[in-house]
One Martini backbone bead per residue (centre of mass of N, CA, C, O) as a GRO file, in nm:
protein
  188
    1UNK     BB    1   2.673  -0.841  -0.168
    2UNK     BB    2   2.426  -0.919  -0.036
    3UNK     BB    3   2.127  -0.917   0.131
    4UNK     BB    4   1.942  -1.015   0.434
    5UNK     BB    5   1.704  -1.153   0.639
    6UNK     BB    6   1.710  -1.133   0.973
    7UNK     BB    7   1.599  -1.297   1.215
    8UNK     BB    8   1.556  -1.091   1.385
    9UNK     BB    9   1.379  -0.905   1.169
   10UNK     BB   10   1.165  -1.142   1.111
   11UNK     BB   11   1.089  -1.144   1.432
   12UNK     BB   12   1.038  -0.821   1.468
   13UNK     BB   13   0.808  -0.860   1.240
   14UNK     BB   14   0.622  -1.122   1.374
   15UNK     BB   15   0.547  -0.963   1.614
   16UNK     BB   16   0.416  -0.742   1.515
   17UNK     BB   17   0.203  -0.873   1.395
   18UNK     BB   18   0.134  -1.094   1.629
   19UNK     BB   19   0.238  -1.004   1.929
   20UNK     BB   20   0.054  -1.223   2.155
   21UNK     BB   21   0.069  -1.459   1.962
   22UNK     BB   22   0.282  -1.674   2.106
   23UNK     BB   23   0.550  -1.932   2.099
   24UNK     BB   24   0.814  -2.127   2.303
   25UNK     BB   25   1.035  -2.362   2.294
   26UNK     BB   26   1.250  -2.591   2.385
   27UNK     BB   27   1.376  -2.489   2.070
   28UNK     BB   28   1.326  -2.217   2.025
   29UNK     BB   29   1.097  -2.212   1.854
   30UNK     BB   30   0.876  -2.011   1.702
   31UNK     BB   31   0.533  -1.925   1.749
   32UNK     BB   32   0.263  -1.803   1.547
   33UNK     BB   33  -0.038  -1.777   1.526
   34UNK     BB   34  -0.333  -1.939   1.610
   35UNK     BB   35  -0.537  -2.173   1.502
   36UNK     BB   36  -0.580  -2.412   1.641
   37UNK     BB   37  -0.543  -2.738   1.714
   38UNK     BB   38  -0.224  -2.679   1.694
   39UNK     BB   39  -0.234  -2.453   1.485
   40UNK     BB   40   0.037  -2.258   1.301
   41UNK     BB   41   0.109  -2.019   1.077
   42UNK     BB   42   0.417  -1.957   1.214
   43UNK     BB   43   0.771  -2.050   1.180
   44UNK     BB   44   1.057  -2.000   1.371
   45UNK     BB   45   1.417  -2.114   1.378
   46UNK     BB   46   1.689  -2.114   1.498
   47UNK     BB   47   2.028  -2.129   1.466
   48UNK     BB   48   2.318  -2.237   1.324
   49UNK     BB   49   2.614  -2.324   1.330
   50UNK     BB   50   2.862  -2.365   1.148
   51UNK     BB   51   2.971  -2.652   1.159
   52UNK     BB   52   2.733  -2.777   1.100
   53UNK     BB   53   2.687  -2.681   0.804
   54UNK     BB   54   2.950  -2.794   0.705
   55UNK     BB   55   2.867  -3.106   0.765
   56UNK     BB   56   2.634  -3.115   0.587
   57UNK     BB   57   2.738  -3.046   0.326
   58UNK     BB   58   2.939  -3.296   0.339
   59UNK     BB   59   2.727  -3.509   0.349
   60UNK     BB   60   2.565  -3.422   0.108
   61UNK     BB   61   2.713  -3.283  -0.125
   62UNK     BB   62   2.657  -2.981  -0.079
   63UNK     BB   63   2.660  -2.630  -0.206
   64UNK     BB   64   2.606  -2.344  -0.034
   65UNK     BB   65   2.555  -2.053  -0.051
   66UNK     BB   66   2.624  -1.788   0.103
   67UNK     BB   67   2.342  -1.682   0.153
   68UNK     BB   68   2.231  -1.951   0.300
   69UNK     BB   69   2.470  -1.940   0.521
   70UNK     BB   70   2.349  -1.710   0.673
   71UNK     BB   71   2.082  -1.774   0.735
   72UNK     BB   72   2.122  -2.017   0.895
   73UNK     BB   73   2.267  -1.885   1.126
   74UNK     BB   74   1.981  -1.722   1.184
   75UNK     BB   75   1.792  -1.938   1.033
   76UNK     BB   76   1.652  -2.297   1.040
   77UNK     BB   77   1.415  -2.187   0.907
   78UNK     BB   78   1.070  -2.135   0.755
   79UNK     BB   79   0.734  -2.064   0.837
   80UNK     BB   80   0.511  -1.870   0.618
   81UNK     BB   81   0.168  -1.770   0.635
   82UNK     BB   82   0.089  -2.082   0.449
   83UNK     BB   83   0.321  -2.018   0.211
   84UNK     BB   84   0.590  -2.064   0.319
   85UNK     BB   85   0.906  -2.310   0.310
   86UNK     BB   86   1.183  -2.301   0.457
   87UNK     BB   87   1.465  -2.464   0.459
   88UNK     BB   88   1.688  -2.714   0.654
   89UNK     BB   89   1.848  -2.847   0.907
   90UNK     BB   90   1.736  -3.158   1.034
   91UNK     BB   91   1.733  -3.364   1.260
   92UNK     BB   92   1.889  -3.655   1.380
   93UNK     BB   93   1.652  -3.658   1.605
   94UNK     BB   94   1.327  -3.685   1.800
   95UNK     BB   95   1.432  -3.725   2.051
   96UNK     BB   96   1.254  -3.588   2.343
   97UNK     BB   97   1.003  -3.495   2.205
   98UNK     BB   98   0.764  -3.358   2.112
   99UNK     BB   99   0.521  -3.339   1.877
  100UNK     BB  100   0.570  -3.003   1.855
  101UNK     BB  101   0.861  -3.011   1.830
  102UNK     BB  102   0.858  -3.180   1.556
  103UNK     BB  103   0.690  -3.058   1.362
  104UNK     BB  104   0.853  -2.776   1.408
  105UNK     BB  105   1.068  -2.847   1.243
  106UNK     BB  106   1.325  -2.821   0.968
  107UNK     BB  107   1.273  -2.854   0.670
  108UNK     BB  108   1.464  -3.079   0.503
  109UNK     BB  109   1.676  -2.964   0.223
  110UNK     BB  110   1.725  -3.292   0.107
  111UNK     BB  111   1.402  -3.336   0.065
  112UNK     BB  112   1.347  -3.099  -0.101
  113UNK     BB  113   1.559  -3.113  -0.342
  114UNK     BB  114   1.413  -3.425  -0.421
  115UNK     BB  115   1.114  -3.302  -0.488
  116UNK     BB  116   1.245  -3.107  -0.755
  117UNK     BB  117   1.470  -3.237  -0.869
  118UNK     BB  118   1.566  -3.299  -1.224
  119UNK     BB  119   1.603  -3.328  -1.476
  120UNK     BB  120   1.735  -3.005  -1.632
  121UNK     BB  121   1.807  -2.882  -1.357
  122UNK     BB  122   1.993  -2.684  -1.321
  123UNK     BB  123   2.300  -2.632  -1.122
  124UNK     BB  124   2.253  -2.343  -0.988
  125UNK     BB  125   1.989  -2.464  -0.852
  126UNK     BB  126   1.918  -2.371  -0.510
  127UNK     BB  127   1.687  -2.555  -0.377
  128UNK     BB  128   1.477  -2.396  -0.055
  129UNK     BB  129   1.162  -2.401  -0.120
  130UNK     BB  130   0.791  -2.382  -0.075
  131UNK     BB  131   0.461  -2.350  -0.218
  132UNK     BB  132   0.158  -2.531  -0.170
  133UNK     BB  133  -0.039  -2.294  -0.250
  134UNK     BB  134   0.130  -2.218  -0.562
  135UNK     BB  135   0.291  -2.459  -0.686
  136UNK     BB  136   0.596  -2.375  -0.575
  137UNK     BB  137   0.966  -2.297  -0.608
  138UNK     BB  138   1.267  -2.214  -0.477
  139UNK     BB  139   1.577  -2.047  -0.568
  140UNK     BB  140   1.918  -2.010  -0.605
  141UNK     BB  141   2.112  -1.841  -0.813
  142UNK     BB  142   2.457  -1.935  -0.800
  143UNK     BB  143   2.557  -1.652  -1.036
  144UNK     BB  144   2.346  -1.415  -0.883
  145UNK     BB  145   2.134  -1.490  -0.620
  146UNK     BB  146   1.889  -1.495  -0.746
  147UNK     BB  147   1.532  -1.554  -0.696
  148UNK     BB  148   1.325  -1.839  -0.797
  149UNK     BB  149   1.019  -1.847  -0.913
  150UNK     BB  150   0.849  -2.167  -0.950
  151UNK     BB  151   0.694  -2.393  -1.141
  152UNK     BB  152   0.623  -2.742  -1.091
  153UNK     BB  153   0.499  -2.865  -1.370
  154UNK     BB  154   0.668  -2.670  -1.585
  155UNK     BB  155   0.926  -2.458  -1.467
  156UNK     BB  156   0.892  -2.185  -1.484
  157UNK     BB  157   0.924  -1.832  -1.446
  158UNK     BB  158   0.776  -1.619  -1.270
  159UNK     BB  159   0.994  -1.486  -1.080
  160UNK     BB  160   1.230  -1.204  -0.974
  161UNK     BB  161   1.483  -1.195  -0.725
  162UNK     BB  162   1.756  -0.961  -0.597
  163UNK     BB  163   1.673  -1.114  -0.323
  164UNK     BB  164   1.634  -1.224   0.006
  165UNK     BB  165   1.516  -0.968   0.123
  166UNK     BB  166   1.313  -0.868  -0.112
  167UNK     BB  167   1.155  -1.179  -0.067
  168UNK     BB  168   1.077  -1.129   0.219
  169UNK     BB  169   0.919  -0.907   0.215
  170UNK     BB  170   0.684  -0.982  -0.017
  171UNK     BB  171   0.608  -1.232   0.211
  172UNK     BB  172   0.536  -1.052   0.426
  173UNK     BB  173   0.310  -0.877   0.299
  174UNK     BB  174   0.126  -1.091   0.210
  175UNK     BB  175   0.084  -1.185   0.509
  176UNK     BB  176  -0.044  -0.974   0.576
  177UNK     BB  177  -0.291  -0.941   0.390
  178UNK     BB  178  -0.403  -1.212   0.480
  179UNK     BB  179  -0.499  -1.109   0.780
  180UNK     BB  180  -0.646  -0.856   0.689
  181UNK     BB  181  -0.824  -1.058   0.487
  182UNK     BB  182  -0.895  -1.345   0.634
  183UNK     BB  183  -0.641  -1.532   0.517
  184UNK     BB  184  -0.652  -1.901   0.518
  185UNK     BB  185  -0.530  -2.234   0.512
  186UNK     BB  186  -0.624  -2.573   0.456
  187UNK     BB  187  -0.484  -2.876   0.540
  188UNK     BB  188  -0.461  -3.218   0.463
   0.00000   0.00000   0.00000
C-alpha cells in the first residue's frame, strides 16, 4: 500500500513556506501566498467524508483508486504554487457563497476527466490533476498506483512517480524554487 501525503502535512508544508500570509474561507479552504488583486498563489480544500465519496463515485459510474479515496478524505482537491490543480468533487451549488469562496471550491474530477480523456486514454488510467503551466496532466495508474506526468498533445508520459506522496514532494520542491527565485504565472 502506497503512503500519501496527507492534507495535515500538506497544510503543516504550506504554513511553513507562507508563513502568516494566509487565509481561511468560512468553506475552511485555505488560500496561501496573495498576490494582490484577489489572486492567491495556492489553495487548498477541507477533506470530505467516505459517503460523499461513495456517492459521488456512484453518480458518476468512476471507480476511484484507494490512494486517491485516502486524498480526498484528507483534502478535497488542491491548487499548488500556480502549477498543479488537483481535482476534488466540485459543490453540488454555490448559493450562499461569496465570489471568492466560489472560485476557491474543488476543480471537479468528473470535468477533469472529460478534459483529458480521450479515444486510446488507457482504462487503467485515472486522470487526476493537471498542469496549465506545463501543458501536462497526472493520471494515477491504477495497476500500480504510480503517478504518471502526461503530455497533453501527444500523450507521450513525461515521468513517472512511485507514489502520491512522492509527487507530491516534488511539487512542493519545484513551488519552493519558484517562490525563491520569484517565479510566478499570470493567467489571463
Amino acid at each position: 500500500m502506497s503512503k500519501i501525503v496527507k492534507a495535515d502535512v500538506l497544510k503543516k508544508e504550506l504554513d511553513q513556506i507562507y508563513e502568516t500570509d494566509k487565509k481561511k474561507l468560512r468553506t475552511n479552504t485555505v488560500l496561501y501566498g496573495h498576490l494582490g488583486e484577489g489572486r492567491w498563489h495556492t489553495h487548498i480544500q477541507p477533506g470530505l467524508v467516505l459517503k460523499a465519496i461513495v456517492d459521488y463515485e456512484t453518480k458518476t459510474k468512476v471507480h476511484f483508486p484507494s490512494v486517491y479515496k485516502k486524498f480526498l478524505r484528507n483534502c478535497n482537491g488542491c491548487y499548488l504554487f500556480d502549477i498543479l490543480r488537483v481535482s476534488g468533487i466540485g459543490p453540488e451549488t454555490y448559493r450562499g457563497l461569496s465570489y471568492e469562496e466560489q472560485v476557491h471550491q474543488a476543480f471537479d474530477l468528473e470535468v477533469m476527466q472529460d478534459l483529458y480523456r480521450r479515444k486510446g486514454t488507457p482504462e487503467n488510467h485515472f486522470i487526476f490533476a493537471d498542469s496549465l503551466v506545463k501543458n501536462t496532466y497526472y493520471v494515477i495508474d491504477m495497476l500500480n498506483e504510480n503517478i504518471l506526468e502526461i503530455e497533453y498533445r501527444s500523450k507521450k508520459i513525461l515521468k513517472s512517480y512511485k507514489n502520491l506522496e512522492i509527487f507530491f514532494r516534488e511539487v512542493i520542491l519545484e513551488g519552493k524554487n519558484n517562490i525563491a527565485n520569484r517565479i510566478f504565472y499570470e493567467f489571463e
